[in-house]
PDB file of C-alpha atoms in Angstrom:
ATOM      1  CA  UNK J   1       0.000   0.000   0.000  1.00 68.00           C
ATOM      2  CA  UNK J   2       1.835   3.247  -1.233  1.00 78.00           C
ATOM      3  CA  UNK J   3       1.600   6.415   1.513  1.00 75.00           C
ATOM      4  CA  UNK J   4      -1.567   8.010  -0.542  1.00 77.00           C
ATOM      5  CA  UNK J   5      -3.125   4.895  -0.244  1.00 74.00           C
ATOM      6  CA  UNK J   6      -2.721   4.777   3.808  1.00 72.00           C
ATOM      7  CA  UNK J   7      -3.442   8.478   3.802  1.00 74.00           C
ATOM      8  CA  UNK J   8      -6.987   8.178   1.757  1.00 77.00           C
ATOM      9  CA  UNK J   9      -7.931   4.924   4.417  1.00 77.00           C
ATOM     10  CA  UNK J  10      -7.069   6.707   7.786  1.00 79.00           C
ATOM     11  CA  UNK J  11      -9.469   9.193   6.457  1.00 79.00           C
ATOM     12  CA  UNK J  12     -11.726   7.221   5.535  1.00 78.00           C
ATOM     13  CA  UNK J  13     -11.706   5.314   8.963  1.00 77.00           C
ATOM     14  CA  UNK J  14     -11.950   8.797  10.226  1.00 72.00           C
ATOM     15  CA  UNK J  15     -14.805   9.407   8.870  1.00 75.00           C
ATOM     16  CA  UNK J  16     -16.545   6.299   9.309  1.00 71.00           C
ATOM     17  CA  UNK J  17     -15.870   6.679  13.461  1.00 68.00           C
ATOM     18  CA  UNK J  18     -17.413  10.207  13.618  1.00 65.00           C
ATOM     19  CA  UNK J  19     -20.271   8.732  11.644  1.00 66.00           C
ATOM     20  CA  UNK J  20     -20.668   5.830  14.245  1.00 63.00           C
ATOM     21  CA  UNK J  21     -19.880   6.862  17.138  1.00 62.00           C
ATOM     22  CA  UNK J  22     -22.754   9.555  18.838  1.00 62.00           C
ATOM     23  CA  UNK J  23     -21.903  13.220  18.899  1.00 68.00           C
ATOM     24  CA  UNK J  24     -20.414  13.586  22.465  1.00 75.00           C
ATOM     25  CA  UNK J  25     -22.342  17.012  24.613  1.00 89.00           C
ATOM     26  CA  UNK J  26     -19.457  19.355  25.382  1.00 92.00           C
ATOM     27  CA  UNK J  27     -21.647  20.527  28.241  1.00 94.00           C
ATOM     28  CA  UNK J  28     -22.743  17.655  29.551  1.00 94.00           C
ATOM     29  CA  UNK J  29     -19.203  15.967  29.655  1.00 94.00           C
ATOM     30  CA  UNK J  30     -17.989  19.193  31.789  1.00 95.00           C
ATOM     31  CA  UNK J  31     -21.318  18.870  33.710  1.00 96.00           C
ATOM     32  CA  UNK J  32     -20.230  15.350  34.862  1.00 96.00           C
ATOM     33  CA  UNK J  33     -16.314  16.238  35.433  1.00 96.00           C
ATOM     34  CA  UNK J  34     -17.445  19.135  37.762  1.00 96.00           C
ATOM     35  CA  UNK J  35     -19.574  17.395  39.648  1.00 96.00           C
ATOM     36  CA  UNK J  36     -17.851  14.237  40.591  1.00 96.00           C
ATOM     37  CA  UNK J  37     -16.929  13.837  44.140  1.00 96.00           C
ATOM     38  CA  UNK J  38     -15.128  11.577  45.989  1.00 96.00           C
ATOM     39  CA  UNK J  39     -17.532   9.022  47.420  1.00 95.00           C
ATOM     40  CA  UNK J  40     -16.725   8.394  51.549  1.00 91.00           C
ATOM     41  CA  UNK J  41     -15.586   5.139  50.949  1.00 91.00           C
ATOM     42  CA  UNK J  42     -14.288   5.297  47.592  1.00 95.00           C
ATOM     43  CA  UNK J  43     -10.512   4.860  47.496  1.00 96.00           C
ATOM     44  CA  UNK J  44      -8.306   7.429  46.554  1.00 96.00           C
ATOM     45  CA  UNK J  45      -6.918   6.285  43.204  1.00 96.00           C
ATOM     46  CA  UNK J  46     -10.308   5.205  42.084  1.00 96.00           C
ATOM     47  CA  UNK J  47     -11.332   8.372  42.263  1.00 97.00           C
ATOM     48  CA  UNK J  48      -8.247   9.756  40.675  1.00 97.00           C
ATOM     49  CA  UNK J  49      -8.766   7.721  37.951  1.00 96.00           C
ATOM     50  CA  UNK J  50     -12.480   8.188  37.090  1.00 97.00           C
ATOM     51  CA  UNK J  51     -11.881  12.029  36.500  1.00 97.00           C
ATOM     52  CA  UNK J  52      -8.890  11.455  34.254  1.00 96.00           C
ATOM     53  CA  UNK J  53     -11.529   9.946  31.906  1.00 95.00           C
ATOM     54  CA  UNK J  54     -13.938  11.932  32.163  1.00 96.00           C
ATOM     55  CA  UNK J  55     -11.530  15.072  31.752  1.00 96.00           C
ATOM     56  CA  UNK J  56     -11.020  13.782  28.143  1.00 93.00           C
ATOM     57  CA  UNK J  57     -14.284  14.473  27.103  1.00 92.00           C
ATOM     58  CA  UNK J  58     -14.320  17.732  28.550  1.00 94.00           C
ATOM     59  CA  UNK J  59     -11.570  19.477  25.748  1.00 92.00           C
ATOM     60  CA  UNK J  60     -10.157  21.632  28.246  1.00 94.00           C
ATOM     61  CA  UNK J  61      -6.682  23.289  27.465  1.00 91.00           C
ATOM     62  CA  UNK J  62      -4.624  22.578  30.114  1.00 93.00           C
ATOM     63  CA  UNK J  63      -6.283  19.400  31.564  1.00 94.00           C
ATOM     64  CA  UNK J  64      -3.759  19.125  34.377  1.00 95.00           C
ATOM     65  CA  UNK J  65      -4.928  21.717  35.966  1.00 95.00           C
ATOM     66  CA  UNK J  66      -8.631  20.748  35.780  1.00 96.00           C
ATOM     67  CA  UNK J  67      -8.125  17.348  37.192  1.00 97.00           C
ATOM     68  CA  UNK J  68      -5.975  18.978  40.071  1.00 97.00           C
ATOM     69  CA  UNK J  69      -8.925  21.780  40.607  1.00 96.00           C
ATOM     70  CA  UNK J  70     -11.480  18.444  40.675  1.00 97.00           C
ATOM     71  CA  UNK J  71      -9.157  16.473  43.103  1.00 97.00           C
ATOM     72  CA  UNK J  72      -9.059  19.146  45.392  1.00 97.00           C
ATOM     73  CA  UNK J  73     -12.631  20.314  45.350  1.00 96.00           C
ATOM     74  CA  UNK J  74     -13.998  16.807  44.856  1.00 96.00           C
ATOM     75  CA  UNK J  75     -12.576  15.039  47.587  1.00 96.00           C
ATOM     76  CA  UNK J  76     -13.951  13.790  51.215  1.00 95.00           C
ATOM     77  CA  UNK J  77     -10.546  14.496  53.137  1.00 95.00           C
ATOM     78  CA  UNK J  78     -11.741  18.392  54.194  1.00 95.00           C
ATOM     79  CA  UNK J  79      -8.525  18.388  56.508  1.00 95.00           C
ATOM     80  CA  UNK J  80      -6.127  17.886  53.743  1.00 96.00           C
ATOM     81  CA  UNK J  81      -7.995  20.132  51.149  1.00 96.00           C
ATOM     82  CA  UNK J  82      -7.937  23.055  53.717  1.00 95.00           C
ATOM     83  CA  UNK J  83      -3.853  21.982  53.890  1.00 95.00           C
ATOM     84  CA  UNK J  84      -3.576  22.176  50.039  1.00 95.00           C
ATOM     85  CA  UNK J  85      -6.317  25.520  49.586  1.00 95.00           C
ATOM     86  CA  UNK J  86      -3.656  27.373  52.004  1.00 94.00           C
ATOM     87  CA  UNK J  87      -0.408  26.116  50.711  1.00 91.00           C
ATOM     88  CA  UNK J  88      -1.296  27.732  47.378  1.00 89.00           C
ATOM     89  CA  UNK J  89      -1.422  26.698  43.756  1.00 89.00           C
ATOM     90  CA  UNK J  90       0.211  23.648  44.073  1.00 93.00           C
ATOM     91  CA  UNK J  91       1.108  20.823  40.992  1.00 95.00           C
ATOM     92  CA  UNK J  92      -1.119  17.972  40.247  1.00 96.00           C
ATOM     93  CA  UNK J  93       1.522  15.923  40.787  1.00 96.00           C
ATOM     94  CA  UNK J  94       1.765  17.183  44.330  1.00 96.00           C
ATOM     95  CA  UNK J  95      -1.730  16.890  45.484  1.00 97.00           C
ATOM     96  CA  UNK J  96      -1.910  13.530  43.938  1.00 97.00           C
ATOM     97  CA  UNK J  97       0.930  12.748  46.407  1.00 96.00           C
ATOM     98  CA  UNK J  98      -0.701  14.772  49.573  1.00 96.00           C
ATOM     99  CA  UNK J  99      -3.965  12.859  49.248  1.00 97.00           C
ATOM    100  CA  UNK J 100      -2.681   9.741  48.805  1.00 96.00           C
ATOM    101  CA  UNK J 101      -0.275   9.868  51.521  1.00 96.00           C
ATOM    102  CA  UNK J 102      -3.324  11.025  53.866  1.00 95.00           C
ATOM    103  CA  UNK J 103      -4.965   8.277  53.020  1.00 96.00           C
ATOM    104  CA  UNK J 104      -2.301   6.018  53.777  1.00 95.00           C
ATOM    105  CA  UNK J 105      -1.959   7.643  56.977  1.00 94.00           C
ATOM    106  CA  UNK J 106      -5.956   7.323  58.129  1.00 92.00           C
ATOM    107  CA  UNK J 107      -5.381   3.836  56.969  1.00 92.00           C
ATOM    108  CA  UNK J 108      -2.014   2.842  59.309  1.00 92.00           C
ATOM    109  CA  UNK J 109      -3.613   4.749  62.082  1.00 92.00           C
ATOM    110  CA  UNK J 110      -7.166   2.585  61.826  1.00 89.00           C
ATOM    111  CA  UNK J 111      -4.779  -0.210  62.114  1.00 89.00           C
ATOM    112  CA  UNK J 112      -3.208   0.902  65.321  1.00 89.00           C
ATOM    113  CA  UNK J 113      -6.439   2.007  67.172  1.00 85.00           C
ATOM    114  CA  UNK J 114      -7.956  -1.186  65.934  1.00 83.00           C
ATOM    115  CA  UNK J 115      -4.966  -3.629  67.240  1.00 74.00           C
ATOM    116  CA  UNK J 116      -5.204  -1.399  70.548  1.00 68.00           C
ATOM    117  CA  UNK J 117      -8.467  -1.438  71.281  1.00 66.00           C
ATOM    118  CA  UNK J 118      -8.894  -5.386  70.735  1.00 68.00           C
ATOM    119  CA  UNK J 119      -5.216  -5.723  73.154  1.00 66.00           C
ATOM    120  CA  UNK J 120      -7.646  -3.676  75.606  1.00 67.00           C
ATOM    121  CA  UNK J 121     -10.736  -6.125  75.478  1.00 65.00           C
ATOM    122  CA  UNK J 122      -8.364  -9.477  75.462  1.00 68.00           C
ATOM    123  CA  UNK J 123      -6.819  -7.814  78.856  1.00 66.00           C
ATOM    124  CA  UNK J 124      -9.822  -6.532  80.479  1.00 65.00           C
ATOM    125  CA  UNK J 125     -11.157 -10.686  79.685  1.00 62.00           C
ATOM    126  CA  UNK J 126      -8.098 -11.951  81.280  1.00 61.00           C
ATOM    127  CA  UNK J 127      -8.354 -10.019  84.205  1.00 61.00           C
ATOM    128  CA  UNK J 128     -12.266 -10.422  84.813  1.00 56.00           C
ATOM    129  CA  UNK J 129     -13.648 -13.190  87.307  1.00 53.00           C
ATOM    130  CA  UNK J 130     -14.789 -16.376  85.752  1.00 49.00           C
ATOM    131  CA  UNK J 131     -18.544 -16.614  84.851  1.00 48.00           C
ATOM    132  CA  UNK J 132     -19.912 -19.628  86.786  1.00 49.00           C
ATOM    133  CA  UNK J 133     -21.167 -22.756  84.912  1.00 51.00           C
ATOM    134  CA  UNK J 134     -21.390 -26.257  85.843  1.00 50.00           C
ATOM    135  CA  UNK J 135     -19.322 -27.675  82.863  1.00 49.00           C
ATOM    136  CA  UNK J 136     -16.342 -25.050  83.913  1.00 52.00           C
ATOM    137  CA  UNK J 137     -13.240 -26.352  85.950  1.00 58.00           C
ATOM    138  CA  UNK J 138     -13.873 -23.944  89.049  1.00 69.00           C
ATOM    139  CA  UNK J 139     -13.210 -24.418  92.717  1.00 79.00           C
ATOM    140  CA  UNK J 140     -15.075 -26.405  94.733  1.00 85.00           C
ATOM    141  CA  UNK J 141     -17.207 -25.272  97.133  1.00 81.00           C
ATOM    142  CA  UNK J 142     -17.615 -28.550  98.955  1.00 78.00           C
ATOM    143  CA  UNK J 143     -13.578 -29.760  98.617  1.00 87.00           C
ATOM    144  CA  UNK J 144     -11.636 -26.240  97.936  1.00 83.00           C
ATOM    145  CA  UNK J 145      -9.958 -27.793  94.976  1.00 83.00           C
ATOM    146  CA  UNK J 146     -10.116 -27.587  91.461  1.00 80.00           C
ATOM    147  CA  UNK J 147     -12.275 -29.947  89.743  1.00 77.00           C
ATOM    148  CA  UNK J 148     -15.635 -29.930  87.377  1.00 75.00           C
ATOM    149  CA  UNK J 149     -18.269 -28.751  90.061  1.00 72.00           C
ATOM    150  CA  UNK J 150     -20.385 -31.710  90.085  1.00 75.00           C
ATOM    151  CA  UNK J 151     -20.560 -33.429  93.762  1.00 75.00           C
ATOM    152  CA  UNK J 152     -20.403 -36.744  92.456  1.00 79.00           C
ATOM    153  CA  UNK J 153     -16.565 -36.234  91.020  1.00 81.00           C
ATOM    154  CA  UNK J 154     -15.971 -34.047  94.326  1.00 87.00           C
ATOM    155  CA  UNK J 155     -13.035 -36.307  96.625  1.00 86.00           C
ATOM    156  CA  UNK J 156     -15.119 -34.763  99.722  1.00 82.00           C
ATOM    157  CA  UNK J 157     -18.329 -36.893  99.026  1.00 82.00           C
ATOM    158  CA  UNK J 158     -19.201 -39.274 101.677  1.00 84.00           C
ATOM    159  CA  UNK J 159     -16.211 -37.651 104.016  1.00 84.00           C
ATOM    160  CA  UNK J 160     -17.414 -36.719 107.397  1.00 85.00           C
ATOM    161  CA  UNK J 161     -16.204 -33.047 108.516  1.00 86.00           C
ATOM    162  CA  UNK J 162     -14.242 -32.456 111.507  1.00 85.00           C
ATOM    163  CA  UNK J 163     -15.893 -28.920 111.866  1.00 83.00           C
ATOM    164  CA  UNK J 164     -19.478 -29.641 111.944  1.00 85.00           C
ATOM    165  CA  UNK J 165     -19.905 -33.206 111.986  1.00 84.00           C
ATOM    166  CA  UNK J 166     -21.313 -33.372 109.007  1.00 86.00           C
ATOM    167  CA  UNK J 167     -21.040 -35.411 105.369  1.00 85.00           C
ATOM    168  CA  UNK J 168     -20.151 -34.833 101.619  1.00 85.00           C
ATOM    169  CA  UNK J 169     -17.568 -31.476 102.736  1.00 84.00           C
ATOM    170  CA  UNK J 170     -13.906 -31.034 104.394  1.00 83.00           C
ATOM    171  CA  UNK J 171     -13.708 -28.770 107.654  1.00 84.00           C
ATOM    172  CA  UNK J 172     -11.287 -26.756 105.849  1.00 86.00           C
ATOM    173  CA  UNK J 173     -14.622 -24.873 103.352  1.00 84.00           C
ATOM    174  CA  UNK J 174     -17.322 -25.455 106.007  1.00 87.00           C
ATOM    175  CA  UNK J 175     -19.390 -22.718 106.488  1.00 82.00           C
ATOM    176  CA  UNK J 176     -20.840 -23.825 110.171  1.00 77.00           C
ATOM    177  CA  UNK J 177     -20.868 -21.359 112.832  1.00 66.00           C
ATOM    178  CA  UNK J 178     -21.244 -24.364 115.554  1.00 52.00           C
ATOM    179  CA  UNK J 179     -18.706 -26.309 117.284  1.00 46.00           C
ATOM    180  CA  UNK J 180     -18.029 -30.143 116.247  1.00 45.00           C
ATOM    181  CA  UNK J 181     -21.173 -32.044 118.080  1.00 44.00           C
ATOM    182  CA  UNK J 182     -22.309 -35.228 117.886  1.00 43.00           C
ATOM    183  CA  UNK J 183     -24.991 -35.081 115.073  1.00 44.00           C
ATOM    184  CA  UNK J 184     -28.308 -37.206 114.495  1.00 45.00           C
ATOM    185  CA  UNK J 185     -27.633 -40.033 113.383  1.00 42.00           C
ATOM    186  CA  UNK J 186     -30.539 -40.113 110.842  1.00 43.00           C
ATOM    187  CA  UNK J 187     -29.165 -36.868 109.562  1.00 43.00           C
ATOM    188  CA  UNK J 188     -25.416 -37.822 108.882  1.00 48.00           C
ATOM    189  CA  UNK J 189     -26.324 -38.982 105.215  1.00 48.00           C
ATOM    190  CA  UNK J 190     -28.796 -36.574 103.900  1.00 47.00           C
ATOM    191  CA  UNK J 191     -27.491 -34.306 101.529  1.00 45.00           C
ATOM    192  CA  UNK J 192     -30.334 -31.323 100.047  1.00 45.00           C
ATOM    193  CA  UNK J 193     -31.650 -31.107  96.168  1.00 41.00           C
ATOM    194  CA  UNK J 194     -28.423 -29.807  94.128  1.00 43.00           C
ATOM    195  CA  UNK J 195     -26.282 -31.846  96.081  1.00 44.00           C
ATOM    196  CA  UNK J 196     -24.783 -29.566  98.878  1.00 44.00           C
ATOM    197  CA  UNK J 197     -24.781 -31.038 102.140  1.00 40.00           C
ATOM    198  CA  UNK J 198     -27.813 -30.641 104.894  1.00 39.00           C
ATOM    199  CA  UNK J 199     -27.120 -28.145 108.270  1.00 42.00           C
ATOM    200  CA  UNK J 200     -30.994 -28.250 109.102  1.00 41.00           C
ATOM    201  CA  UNK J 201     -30.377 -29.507 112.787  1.00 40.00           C
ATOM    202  CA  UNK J 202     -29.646 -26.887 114.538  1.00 39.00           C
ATOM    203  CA  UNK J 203     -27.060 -27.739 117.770  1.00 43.00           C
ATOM    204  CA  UNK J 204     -26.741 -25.791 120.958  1.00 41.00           C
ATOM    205  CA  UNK J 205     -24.577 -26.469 123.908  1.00 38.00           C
ATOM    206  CA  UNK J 206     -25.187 -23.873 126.785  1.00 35.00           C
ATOM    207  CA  UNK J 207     -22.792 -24.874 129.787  1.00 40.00           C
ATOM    208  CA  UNK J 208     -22.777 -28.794 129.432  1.00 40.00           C
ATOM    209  CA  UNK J 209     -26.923 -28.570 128.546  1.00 39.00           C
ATOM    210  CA  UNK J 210     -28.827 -29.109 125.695  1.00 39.00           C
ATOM    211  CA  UNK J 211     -31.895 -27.190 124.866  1.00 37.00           C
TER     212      UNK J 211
END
């Protein structure tokens, strides 16, 4: 194909694309680019990216400038648009650079404050008193050691206290007020509902007398 020949079909092609494709709204293109904003969970460069296209619709004669102007006005960090607005007329390349970097930053520092506050909930947990539940491995009430609290596992079942005189519990975690006495003998096994042991009798022993 001889160079007149390539010229004639790239207008041609030319011609055939303009013919195709719709005519494009000068004002409506603009009307788009000014008006896109940074959405408040949109990342950075995806916003960056979307108004570099849409600039090239727009036929503006420094487009540079434009897309820095939209950057600036369109994003949702306000703290480091007020930074750039005061620093001056800076470069595109620059404020692509500031907001990026702040974004970065917000990101690093979500991080840290994250990682913090679940190092505060994991100690707080650690340091908190063990909920109660029968399956747990707590101490026992009726042997003072540490064993699933279930009576029936407990080494103290079917011992007879030294305290009280009493079944099922060492003198060590009894909870009678009374001296040792000699107990009923009819009461020496019975143990209540859940299993702790019975202290119905009550015992008195006023000077070498019972009541």
């Amino acid at each position: 194909m001889t160079e007149e020949e390539k010229n004639k079909f790239e207008e041609v092609m030319t011609k055939f694309r303009e013919y195709c494709e719709p005519k494009k709204n000068l004002i409506h293109s603009r009307f788009l680019f000014y008006t896109r904003k940074q959405e408040e969970s949109e990342p950075f460069d995806s916003f960056l990216t979307d108004v570099k296209r849409l600039v090239k619709s727009c036929k503006f004669g420094a487009e540079d400038e434009a897309v820095r102007d939209r950057l600036v006005l369109g994003t949702n960090d306000l703290n480091t648009q007020k930074k750039i607005v005061i620093e001056g007329d800076a470069e595109l390349d620059t404020v692509i650079t500031k907001l990026r970097l702040a974004e970065l930053g917000r990101q690093q520092a979500a991080e840290v404050q994250g990682k913090v506050k679940v190092d505060k909930v994991m100690d707080k947990q650690s340091n908190s008193k063990p909920v109660h539940n029968n399956n747990m491995v707590l101490k026992c009430k009726w042997c003072g050691e540490q064993h699933e609290r279930k009576l029936e596992v407990c080494p103290a079942r079917g011992k007879l206290c030294t305290k009280c005189n009493r079944y099922n519990h060492y003198a060590k975690v009894c909870r009678s007020k009374y001296v040792k006495v000699i107990a009923d003998s009819n009461l020496q096994n019975q143990e209540d509902s859940d299993g702790e042991f019975y202290c119905g009798s009550v015992q008195k022993m006023i000077q070498g007398k019972w009541n």
